[in-house]
CSV table of N, CA and C and ligand atoms in Angstrom, one decimal:
chain,number,residue,atom,x,y,z
A,1369,UNK,N,68.5,205.9,184.3
A,1369,UNK,CA,68.1,204.6,183.7
A,1369,UNK,C,66.7,204.3,184.1
A,1370,UNK,N,65.9,204.0,183.1
A,1370,UNK,CA,64.5,203.7,183.4
A,1370,UNK,C,64.4,202.3,184.2
A,1371,UNK,N,63.4,202.3,185.0
A,1371,UNK,CA,63.1,201.1,185.8
A,1371,UNK,C,62.8,199.9,184.9
A,1372,UNK,N,63.3,198.8,185.2
A,1372,UNK,CA,63.1,197.6,184.3
A,1372,UNK,C,61.7,197.2,184.1
A,1373,UNK,N,60.9,197.2,185.2
A,1373,UNK,CA,59.5,196.9,185.1
A,1373,UNK,C,58.7,197.8,184.2
A,1374,UNK,N,59.1,199.1,184.3
A,1374,UNK,CA,58.4,200.1,183.4
A,1374,UNK,C,58.9,199.9,182.0
A,1375,UNK,N,60.1,199.6,181.8
A,1375,UNK,CA,60.7,199.3,180.4
A,1375,UNK,C,59.9,198.1,179.8
A,1376,UNK,N,59.7,197.1,180.6
A,1376,UNK,CA,59.0,195.9,180.1
A,1376,UNK,C,57.6,196.2,179.7
A,1377,UNK,N,56.9,197.0,180.6
A,1377,UNK,CA,55.5,197.4,180.3
A,1377,UNK,C,55.4,198.3,179.1
A,1378,UNK,N,56.4,199.2,178.9
A,1378,UNK,CA,56.3,200.0,177.7
A,1378,UNK,C,56.6,199.2,176.5
A,1379,UNK,N,57.5,198.3,176.5
A,1379,UNK,CA,57.7,197.4,175.4
A,1379,UNK,C,56.4,196.6,175.1
A,1380,UNK,N,55.7,196.2,176.1
A,1380,UNK,CA,54.4,195.5,175.9
A,1380,UNK,C,53.4,196.5,175.2
A,1381,UNK,N,53.4,197.7,175.5
A,1381,UNK,CA,52.5,198.7,174.9
A,1381,UNK,C,52.9,199.0,173.4
A,1382,UNK,N,54.2,198.9,173.1
A,1382,UNK,CA,54.7,199.0,171.8
A,1382,UNK,C,54.0,197.9,170.9
A,1383,UNK,N,53.9,196.7,171.5
A,1383,UNK,CA,53.2,195.6,170.7
A,1383,UNK,C,51.8,196.0,170.5
A,1384,UNK,N,51.1,196.5,171.5
A,1384,UNK,CA,49.7,196.8,171.4
A,1384,UNK,C,49.4,197.9,170.4
A,1385,UNK,N,50.3,199.0,170.4
A,1385,UNK,CA,50.1,200.1,169.4
A,1385,UNK,C,50.4,199.6,168.0
A,1386,UNK,N,51.5,198.8,167.9
A,1386,UNK,CA,51.8,198.3,166.6
A,1386,UNK,C,50.8,197.4,166.0
A,1387,UNK,N,50.2,196.5,166.9
A,1387,UNK,CA,49.1,195.6,166.4
A,1387,UNK,C,47.9,196.5,166.0
A,1388,UNK,N,47.6,197.6,166.8
A,1388,UNK,CA,46.5,198.4,166.5
A,1388,UNK,C,46.6,199.0,165.1
A,1389,UNK,N,47.9,199.4,164.7
A,1389,UNK,CA,48.1,200.0,163.4
A,1389,UNK,C,47.8,198.9,162.3
A,1390,UNK,N,48.3,197.7,162.6
A,1390,UNK,CA,48.1,196.6,161.6
A,1390,UNK,C,46.6,196.2,161.5
A,1391,UNK,N,46.0,196.2,162.6
A,1391,UNK,CA,44.5,195.9,162.7
A,1391,UNK,C,43.8,196.9,161.8
A,1392,UNK,N,44.0,198.2,162.0
A,1392,UNK,CA,43.3,199.2,161.2
A,1392,UNK,C,43.7,199.1,159.7
A,1393,UNK,N,44.9,198.8,159.5
A,1393,UNK,CA,45.4,198.6,158.1
A,1393,UNK,C,44.6,197.4,157.4
A,1394,UNK,N,44.5,196.3,158.2
A,1394,UNK,CA,43.7,195.2,157.6
A,1394,UNK,C,42.3,195.5,157.4
A,1395,UNK,N,41.7,196.3,158.3
A,1395,UNK,CA,40.3,196.7,158.2
A,1395,UNK,C,40.1,197.7,157.0
A,1396,UNK,N,41.1,198.6,156.8
A,1396,UNK,CA,41.1,199.5,155.7
A,1396,UNK,C,41.1,198.7,154.4
A,1397,UNK,N,42.0,197.7,154.4
A,1397,UNK,CA,42.1,196.9,153.2
A,1397,UNK,C,40.8,196.2,152.9
A,1398,UNK,N,40.1,195.7,153.9
A,1398,UNK,CA,38.8,195.0,153.7
A,1398,UNK,C,37.8,196.0,153.2
A,1399,UNK,N,37.8,197.2,153.8
A,1399,UNK,CA,36.8,198.2,153.3
A,1399,UNK,C,37.1,198.6,151.9
A,1400,UNK,N,38.3,198.8,151.5
A,1400,UNK,CA,38.7,199.2,150.2
A,1400,UNK,C,38.2,198.1,149.2
A,1401,UNK,N,38.4,196.8,149.6
A,1401,UNK,CA,38.0,195.7,148.7
A,1401,UNK,C,36.5,195.5,148.7
A,1402,UNK,N,35.7,196.2,149.6
A,1402,UNK,CA,34.3,196.0,149.6
A,1402,UNK,C,33.5,197.3,149.3
A,1403,UNK,N,34.2,198.1,148.6
A,1403,UNK,CA,33.5,199.4,148.0
A,1403,UNK,C,33.2,200.4,149.1
A,1404,UNK,N,33.9,200.3,150.2
A,1404,UNK,CA,33.7,201.4,151.3
A,1404,UNK,C,34.9,202.3,151.2
A,1405,UNK,N,34.9,203.2,150.2
A,1405,UNK,CA,36.1,204.0,150.0
A,1405,UNK,C,36.3,205.0,151.1
A,1406,UNK,N,35.2,205.5,151.7
A,1406,UNK,CA,35.3,206.5,152.8
A,1406,UNK,C,35.9,205.9,154.0
A,1407,UNK,N,35.3,204.7,154.4
A,1407,UNK,CA,35.8,204.0,155.6
A,1407,UNK,C,37.2,203.6,155.4
A,1408,UNK,N,37.6,203.2,154.2
A,1408,UNK,CA,39.0,202.8,153.9
A,1408,UNK,C,39.9,204.0,154.2
A,1409,UNK,N,39.6,205.1,153.6
A,1409,UNK,CA,40.4,206.3,153.8
A,1409,UNK,C,40.6,206.7,155.3
A,1410,UNK,N,39.4,206.6,156.0
A,1410,UNK,CA,39.4,206.9,157.4
A,1410,UNK,C,40.4,206.0,158.2
A,1411,UNK,N,40.3,204.7,157.8
A,1411,UNK,CA,41.1,203.7,158.6
A,1411,UNK,C,42.5,203.7,158.2
A,1412,UNK,N,42.8,204.0,156.9
A,1412,UNK,CA,44.2,204.1,156.5
A,1412,UNK,C,44.9,205.2,157.3
A,1413,UNK,N,44.2,206.3,157.4
A,1413,UNK,CA,44.7,207.5,158.2
A,1413,UNK,C,44.9,207.0,159.7
A,1414,UNK,N,43.9,206.3,160.2
A,1414,UNK,CA,44.0,205.9,161.6
A,1414,UNK,C,45.1,204.9,161.9
A,1415,UNK,N,45.4,204.1,160.9
A,1415,UNK,CA,46.5,203.1,161.0
A,1415,UNK,C,47.8,203.9,161.2
A,1416,UNK,N,47.9,205.0,160.4
A,1416,UNK,CA,49.1,205.8,160.6
A,1416,UNK,C,49.2,206.5,161.9
A,1417,UNK,N,48.1,206.9,162.5
A,1417,UNK,CA,48.0,207.5,163.8
A,1417,UNK,C,48.5,206.5,164.8
A,1418,UNK,N,48.1,205.2,164.7
A,1418,UNK,CA,48.5,204.2,165.7
A,1418,UNK,C,50.0,204.0,165.6
A,1419,UNK,N,50.5,204.1,164.3
A,1419,UNK,CA,52.0,203.9,164.2
A,1419,UNK,C,52.7,205.0,164.9
A,1420,UNK,N,52.2,206.2,164.8
A,1420,UNK,CA,52.8,207.3,165.6
A,1420,UNK,C,52.7,207.1,167.1
A,1421,UNK,N,51.6,206.5,167.5
A,1421,UNK,CA,51.5,206.2,169.0
A,1421,UNK,C,52.6,205.2,169.4
A,1422,UNK,N,52.9,204.2,168.5
A,1422,UNK,CA,53.9,203.3,168.8
A,1422,UNK,C,55.3,204.0,168.8
A,1423,UNK,N,55.5,204.8,167.8
A,1423,UNK,CA,56.8,205.5,167.7
A,1423,UNK,C,57.1,206.4,168.8
A,1424,UNK,N,56.1,207.0,169.3
A,1424,UNK,CA,56.2,207.9,170.5
A,1424,UNK,C,56.8,207.1,171.7
A,1425,UNK,N,56.3,205.9,171.9
A,1425,UNK,CA,56.8,205.0,173.0
A,1425,UNK,C,58.2,204.6,172.7
A,1426,UNK,N,58.5,204.3,171.4
A,1426,UNK,CA,59.9,203.9,171.0
A,1426,UNK,C,60.9,205.0,171.4
A,1427,UNK,N,60.6,206.2,171.0
A,1427,UNK,CA,61.5,207.3,171.2
A,1427,UNK,C,61.6,207.6,172.7
A,1428,UNK,N,60.5,207.5,173.4
A,1428,UNK,CA,60.5,207.8,174.9
A,1428,UNK,C,61.4,206.8,175.6
A,1429,UNK,N,61.2,205.6,175.3
A,1429,UNK,CA,61.9,204.5,176.0
A,1429,UNK,C,63.4,204.6,175.7
A,1430,UNK,N,63.8,204.9,174.5
A,1430,UNK,CA,65.2,205.0,174.1
A,1430,UNK,C,65.8,206.3,174.8
A,1431,UNK,N,65.0,207.3,174.8
A,1431,UNK,CA,65.5,208.6,175.4
A,1431,UNK,C,65.7,208.4,176.9
A,1432,UNK,N,65.0,207.5,177.5
A,1432,UNK,CA,65.2,207.3,178.9
A,1432,UNK,C,66.3,206.3,179.3
A,1433,UNK,N,67.0,205.8,178.3
A,1433,UNK,CA,68.1,204.9,178.5
A,1433,UNK,C,67.6,203.4,178.5
A,1434,UNK,N,66.4,203.2,178.1
A,1434,UNK,CA,65.9,201.8,177.9
A,1434,UNK,C,66.2,201.3,176.5
A,1435,UNK,N,65.6,200.2,176.2
A,1435,UNK,CA,65.8,199.6,174.8
A,1435,UNK,C,64.4,199.3,174.3
A,1436,UNK,N,63.9,200.1,173.3
A,1436,UNK,CA,62.6,199.8,172.7
A,1436,UNK,C,62.8,198.6,171.7
A,1437,UNK,N,62.1,197.6,171.9
A,1437,UNK,CA,62.2,196.4,171.1
A,1437,UNK,C,61.1,196.4,170.0
A,1438,UNK,N,61.5,196.3,168.8
A,1438,UNK,CA,60.5,196.3,167.7
A,1438,UNK,C,60.0,194.8,167.5
A,1439,UNK,N,58.7,194.6,167.8
A,1439,UNK,CA,58.3,193.2,167.9
A,1439,UNK,C,57.7,192.6,166.5
A,1440,UNK,N,57.6,191.3,166.5
A,1440,UNK,CA,56.8,190.7,165.4
A,1440,UNK,C,55.4,190.8,165.9
A,1441,UNK,N,54.5,191.0,165.0
A,1441,UNK,CA,53.1,191.2,165.4
A,1441,UNK,C,52.2,190.1,164.8
A,1442,UNK,N,51.2,189.7,165.6
A,1442,UNK,CA,50.2,188.7,165.2
A,1442,UNK,C,49.4,189.3,163.9
A,1443,UNK,N,49.1,188.4,163.0
A,1443,UNK,CA,48.3,188.9,161.9
A,1443,UNK,C,46.9,189.2,162.3
A,1444,UNK,N,46.4,190.4,161.9
A,1444,UNK,CA,45.0,190.7,162.3
A,1444,UNK,C,44.0,189.9,161.4
A,1445,UNK,N,42.7,189.8,161.9
A,1445,UNK,CA,41.7,189.2,161.0
A,1445,UNK,C,41.6,189.9,159.7
A,1446,UNK,N,41.3,189.1,158.6
A,1446,UNK,CA,41.3,189.7,157.3
A,1446,UNK,C,39.8,189.9,156.8
A,1447,UNK,N,38.9,189.2,157.4
A,1447,UNK,CA,37.5,189.3,156.9
A,1447,UNK,C,36.6,189.8,158.0
A,1448,UNK,N,35.6,190.5,157.6
A,1448,UNK,CA,34.6,191.1,158.6
A,1448,UNK,C,33.2,190.9,158.0
A,1449,UNK,N,32.2,190.6,158.9
A,1449,UNK,CA,30.8,190.3,158.4
A,1449,UNK,C,30.3,191.5,157.7
A,1450,UNK,N,30.4,192.7,158.3
A,1450,UNK,CA,29.9,193.9,157.6
A,1450,UNK,C,30.6,195.1,158.3
A,1451,UNK,N,30.3,196.2,157.8
A,1451,UNK,CA,31.1,197.4,158.3
A,1451,UNK,C,30.7,197.8,159.7
A,1452,UNK,N,29.4,197.5,160.1
A,1452,UNK,CA,29.0,197.7,161.5
A,1452,UNK,C,29.7,196.9,162.5
A,1453,UNK,N,29.8,195.6,162.1
A,1453,UNK,CA,30.6,194.6,163.0
A,1453,UNK,C,32.0,195.1,163.1
A,1454,UNK,N,32.6,195.5,162.0
A,1454,UNK,CA,34.0,196.0,161.9
A,1454,UNK,C,34.2,197.1,162.9
A,1455,UNK,N,33.3,198.1,162.9
A,1455,UNK,CA,33.4,199.2,163.9
A,1455,UNK,C,33.1,198.8,165.3
A,1456,UNK,N,32.3,197.8,165.5
A,1456,UNK,CA,32.1,197.3,166.9
A,1456,UNK,C,33.4,196.7,167.4
A,1457,UNK,N,34.1,196.0,166.5
A,1457,UNK,CA,35.4,195.4,166.8
A,1457,UNK,C,36.4,196.5,167.2
A,1458,UNK,N,36.4,197.6,166.5
A,1458,UNK,CA,37.3,198.7,166.8
A,1458,UNK,C,37.0,199.3,168.2
A,1459,UNK,N,35.7,199.4,168.5
A,1459,UNK,CA,35.3,199.9,169.8
A,1459,UNK,C,35.8,199.1,170.9
A,1460,UNK,N,35.6,197.7,170.7
A,1460,UNK,CA,36.1,196.8,171.8
A,1460,UNK,C,37.6,196.9,171.9
A,1461,UNK,N,38.3,197.0,170.7
A,1461,UNK,CA,39.8,197.1,170.7
A,1461,UNK,C,40.2,198.3,171.5
A,1462,UNK,N,39.6,199.5,171.2
A,1462,UNK,CA,40.0,200.7,171.9
A,1462,UNK,C,39.8,200.7,173.4
A,1463,UNK,N,38.7,200.0,173.8
A,1463,UNK,CA,38.5,199.8,175.2
A,1463,UNK,C,39.6,199.0,175.9
A,1464,UNK,N,40.0,198.0,175.1
A,1464,UNK,CA,41.2,197.2,175.6
A,1464,UNK,C,42.4,198.0,175.7
A,1465,UNK,N,42.7,198.9,174.7
A,1465,UNK,CA,43.9,199.7,174.7
A,1465,UNK,C,43.8,200.7,175.9
A,1466,UNK,N,42.6,201.2,176.2
A,1466,UNK,CA,42.5,202.1,177.3
A,1466,UNK,C,42.9,201.3,178.6
A,1467,UNK,N,42.4,200.1,178.7
A,1467,UNK,CA,42.8,199.3,179.9
A,1467,UNK,C,44.3,199.1,180.0
A,1468,UNK,N,44.9,198.9,178.8
A,1468,UNK,CA,46.4,198.7,178.8
A,1468,UNK,C,47.1,200.0,179.2
A,1469,UNK,N,46.7,201.1,178.8
A,1469,UNK,CA,47.3,202.4,179.1
A,1469,UNK,C,47.1,202.6,180.7
A,1470,UNK,N,45.9,202.3,181.1
A,1470,UNK,CA,45.7,202.5,182.6
A,1470,UNK,C,46.6,201.6,183.4
A,1471,UNK,N,46.8,200.4,183.0
A,1471,UNK,CA,47.7,199.4,183.7
A,1471,UNK,C,49.2,200.0,183.6
A,1472,UNK,N,49.5,200.6,182.5
A,1472,UNK,CA,50.9,201.1,182.4
A,1472,UNK,C,51.1,202.3,183.4
A,1473,UNK,N,50.0,203.1,183.5
A,1473,UNK,CA,50.1,204.2,184.5
A,1473,UNK,C,50.3,203.6,185.9
A,1474,UNK,N,49.6,202.5,186.2
A,1474,UNK,CA,49.6,201.9,187.5
A,1474,UNK,C,51.1,201.4,187.7
A,1475,UNK,N,51.7,200.7,186.7
A,1475,UNK,CA,53.0,200.2,186.9
A,1475,UNK,C,54.0,201.4,187.2
A,1476,UNK,N,53.9,202.5,186.4
A,1476,UNK,CA,54.8,203.6,186.6
A,1476,UNK,C,54.6,204.2,188.0
A,1477,UNK,N,53.4,204.3,188.4
A,1477,UNK,CA,53.1,204.9,189.8
A,1477,UNK,C,53.7,203.9,190.9
A,1478,UNK,N,53.5,202.6,190.7
A,1478,UNK,CA,54.0,201.7,191.7
A,1478,UNK,C,55.5,201.7,191.8
A,1479,UNK,N,56.1,202.0,190.6
A,1479,UNK,CA,57.6,202.1,190.6
A,1479,UNK,C,58.1,203.5,190.9
A,1480,UNK,N,57.2,204.4,191.2
A,1480,UNK,CA,57.5,205.8,191.5
A,1480,UNK,C,58.3,206.4,190.3
A,1481,UNK,N,57.9,206.0,189.1
A,1481,UNK,CA,58.5,206.6,187.9
A,1481,UNK,C,57.5,207.7,187.4
A,1482,UNK,N,57.7,208.9,188.0
A,1482,UNK,CA,56.7,210.0,187.8
A,1482,UNK,C,56.9,210.6,186.4
A,1483,UNK,N,58.1,210.5,185.9
A,1483,UNK,CA,58.3,211.0,184.5
A,1483,UNK,C,57.4,210.2,183.5
A,1484,UNK,N,57.5,208.9,183.7
A,1484,UNK,CA,56.6,208.1,182.8
A,1484,UNK,C,55.2,208.3,183.0
A,1485,UNK,N,54.8,208.4,184.3
A,1485,UNK,CA,53.4,208.7,184.6
A,1485,UNK,C,52.9,210.0,183.9
A,1486,UNK,N,53.8,211.0,183.9
A,1486,UNK,CA,53.5,212.3,183.3
A,1486,UNK,C,53.4,212.1,181.8
A,1487,UNK,N,54.4,211.4,181.2
A,1487,UNK,CA,54.4,211.2,179.8
A,1487,UNK,C,53.1,210.4,179.3
A,1488,UNK,N,52.6,209.5,180.2
A,1488,UNK,CA,51.4,208.7,179.8
A,1488,UNK,C,50.1,209.5,179.8
A,1489,UNK,N,50.1,210.7,180.4
A,1489,UNK,CA,48.9,211.5,180.5
A,1489,UNK,C,48.4,211.8,179.1
A,1490,UNK,N,49.3,212.0,178.1
A,1490,UNK,CA,48.9,212.3,176.7
A,1490,UNK,C,48.1,211.1,176.2
A,1491,UNK,N,48.6,209.9,176.5
A,1491,UNK,CA,47.8,208.7,176.1
A,1491,UNK,C,46.5,208.5,176.8
A,1492,UNK,N,46.5,208.9,178.0
A,1492,UNK,CA,45.2,208.8,178.8
A,1492,UNK,C,44.1,209.6,178.1
A,1493,UNK,N,44.5,210.9,177.7
A,1493,UNK,CA,43.6,211.8,177.1
A,1493,UNK,C,43.3,211.3,175.7
A,1494,UNK,N,44.3,210.8,175.0
A,1494,UNK,CA,44.1,210.3,173.6
A,1494,UNK,C,43.0,209.2,173.6
A,1495,UNK,N,43.1,208.3,174.6
A,1495,UNK,CA,42.1,207.2,174.7
A,1495,UNK,C,40.7,207.8,174.9
A,1496,UNK,N,40.5,208.9,175.7
A,1496,UNK,CA,39.2,209.5,175.9
A,1496,UNK,C,38.7,209.9,174.5
A,1497,UNK,N,39.6,210.6,173.7
A,1497,UNK,CA,39.2,211.0,172.4
A,1497,UNK,C,38.9,209.9,171.4
A,1498,UNK,N,39.7,208.8,171.5
A,1498,UNK,CA,39.5,207.7,170.6
A,1498,UNK,C,38.2,207.0,170.9
A,1499,UNK,N,37.9,206.7,172.1
A,1499,UNK,CA,36.7,206.0,172.5
A,1499,UNK,C,35.5,206.9,172.1
A,1500,UNK,N,35.6,208.2,172.3
A,1500,UNK,CA,34.5,209.1,172.0
A,1500,UNK,C,34.2,209.1,170.5
A,1501,UNK,N,35.3,209.1,169.7
A,1501,UNK,CA,35.2,209.1,168.3
A,1501,UNK,C,34.5,207.9,167.7
A,1502,UNK,N,34.9,206.7,168.2
A,1502,UNK,CA,34.3,205.5,167.7
A,1502,UNK,C,32.9,205.2,168.3
A,1503,UNK,N,32.6,205.7,169.4
A,1503,UNK,CA,31.3,205.7,170.0
A,1503,UNK,C,30.3,206.5,169.1
A,1504,UNK,N,30.8,207.7,168.7
A,1504,UNK,CA,30.0,208.6,167.8
A,1504,UNK,C,29.7,207.9,166.5
A,1505,UNK,N,30.7,207.2,165.9
A,1505,UNK,CA,30.6,206.6,164.6
A,1505,UNK,C,29.5,205.4,164.8
A,1506,UNK,N,29.6,204.7,165.9
A,1506,UNK,CA,28.7,203.5,166.1
A,1506,UNK,C,27.3,204.1,166.3
A,1507,UNK,N,27.2,205.2,167.0
A,1507,UNK,CA,25.8,205.8,167.2
A,1507,UNK,C,25.2,206.2,165.9
A,1508,UNK,N,26.1,206.8,165.0
A,1508,UNK,CA,25.6,207.2,163.7
A,1508,UNK,C,25.1,206.0,162.9
A,1509,UNK,N,25.9,205.0,163.0
A,1509,UNK,CA,25.6,203.7,162.2
A,1509,UNK,C,24.2,203.2,162.7
A,1510,UNK,N,24.0,203.3,164.0
A,1510,UNK,CA,22.7,202.8,164.5
A,1510,UNK,C,21.6,203.6,164.0
A,1511,UNK,N,21.8,204.9,163.9
A,1511,UNK,CA,20.7,205.8,163.4
A,1511,UNK,C,20.4,205.6,161.9
A,1512,UNK,N,21.5,205.4,161.2
A,1512,UNK,CA,21.3,205.2,159.7
A,1512,UNK,C,20.8,203.8,159.3
A,1513,UNK,N,21.0,202.9,160.2
A,1513,UNK,CA,20.5,201.5,159.9
A,1513,UNK,C,21.6,200.6,159.4
A,1514,UNK,N,21.5,199.3,159.7
A,1514,UNK,CA,22.6,198.4,159.2
A,1514,UNK,C,22.1,197.6,158.0
A,1515,UNK,N,21.8,198.4,156.9
A,1515,UNK,CA,21.6,197.7,155.7
A,1515,UNK,C,22.2,198.6,154.6
A,1516,UNK,N,22.0,198.3,153.3
A,1516,UNK,CA,22.8,198.9,152.3
A,1516,UNK,C,22.8,200.4,152.3
A,1517,UNK,N,21.6,201.0,152.4
A,1517,UNK,CA,21.5,202.5,152.3
A,1517,UNK,C,22.3,203.1,153.5
A,1518,UNK,N,22.1,202.5,154.7
A,1518,UNK,CA,22.8,203.0,155.9
A,1518,UNK,C,24.3,202.9,155.8
A,1519,UNK,N,24.7,201.8,155.2
A,1519,UNK,CA,26.2,201.6,155.0
A,1519,UNK,C,26.7,202.6,154.0
A,1520,UNK,N,26.0,202.8,153.0
A,1520,UNK,CA,26.4,203.8,152.0
A,1520,UNK,C,26.5,205.2,152.6
A,1521,UNK,N,25.6,205.6,153.4
A,1521,UNK,CA,25.6,206.9,154.0
A,1521,UNK,C,26.7,207.1,155.0
A,1522,UNK,N,27.0,206.0,155.8
A,1522,UNK,CA,28.0,206.1,156.8
A,1522,UNK,C,29.4,206.2,156.1
A,1523,UNK,N,29.5,205.5,155.0
A,1523,UNK,CA,30.7,205.6,154.2
A,1523,UNK,C,31.0,207.0,153.8
A,1524,UNK,N,30.0,207.7,153.3
A,1524,UNK,CA,30.1,209.1,152.9
A,1524,UNK,C,30.6,209.9,154.1
A,1525,UNK,N,29.9,209.7,155.2
A,1525,UNK,CA,30.2,210.4,156.5
A,1525,UNK,C,31.7,210.2,156.9
A,1526,UNK,N,32.2,208.9,156.8
A,1526,UNK,CA,33.6,208.6,157.2
A,1526,UNK,C,34.6,209.3,156.2
A,1527,UNK,N,34.2,209.4,155.0
A,1527,UNK,CA,35.0,210.1,154.0
A,1527,UNK,C,35.3,211.5,154.5
A,1528,UNK,N,34.3,212.2,154.9
A,1528,UNK,CA,34.4,213.5,155.4
A,1528,UNK,C,35.1,213.6,156.7
A,1529,UNK,N,35.0,212.6,157.6
A,1529,UNK,CA,35.7,212.6,158.9
A,1529,UNK,C,37.2,212.2,158.8
A,1530,UNK,N,37.6,211.6,157.7
A,1530,UNK,CA,38.9,211.0,157.6
A,1530,UNK,C,40.0,212.0,157.9
A,1531,UNK,N,40.0,213.2,157.2
A,1531,UNK,CA,41.1,214.1,157.4
A,1531,UNK,C,41.0,214.8,158.7
A,1532,UNK,N,39.8,215.2,159.2
A,1532,UNK,CA,39.7,216.0,160.4
A,1532,UNK,C,39.9,215.1,161.7
A,1533,UNK,N,39.5,213.9,161.7
A,1533,UNK,CA,39.5,213.1,162.9
A,1533,UNK,C,40.4,211.9,162.9
A,1534,UNK,N,40.8,211.4,161.7
A,1534,UNK,CA,41.6,210.2,161.7
A,1534,UNK,C,43.0,210.4,161.3
A,1535,UNK,N,43.3,211.6,160.7
A,1535,UNK,CA,44.7,211.8,160.2
A,1535,UNK,C,45.6,212.0,161.4
A,1536,UNK,N,46.8,211.5,161.3
A,1536,UNK,CA,47.8,211.7,162.3
A,1536,UNK,C,48.0,213.2,162.6
A,1537,UNK,N,48.1,213.5,163.9
A,1537,UNK,CA,48.4,214.9,164.3
A,1537,UNK,C,49.9,215.1,164.4
A,1538,UNK,N,50.4,216.0,163.5
A,1538,UNK,CA,51.8,216.2,163.6
A,1538,UNK,C,52.1,217.7,163.9
B,273,FEO,FE1,46.8,204.0,170.1
B,273,FEO,FE2,43.8,203.8,169.2
B,273,FEO,O1,45.1,203.7,170.6
């Protein structure tokens, strides 16, 4: 039976991953409505990836004899100033998720739940990849400039990146 503190912490992370999925879905919808088809495609894929992050926790917790609770989620923001600000928000959010995963590792180590600590290593590495991906996108946006032509070019770039870097890995 999984330790109760670890169970509570994993249920907390299910909320975070579920919110991430909805946040990127809301951002994808904004992009789609503002003629950024490439960014929308990229973010729709990424929303699916976050849903899989959530599901992986759900299955793990239930497999360990805990109870994965499917939560109600806060509504994400629906409007964004521009696409650069939107991706800055993603970067901040992913840094927050990294901190959450690290705290979860800490709880599992404190409780001597080494199975969970081991399971979490996948998420630790995933966060390295996610932060690197969004940092790269922001760097490209800075190079291309934050006005109409730059936004148009980054949208094309994101269209190409959608399948290779944002699609769920199955
Ligand atoms: Fe599930 Fe983007 O972290």
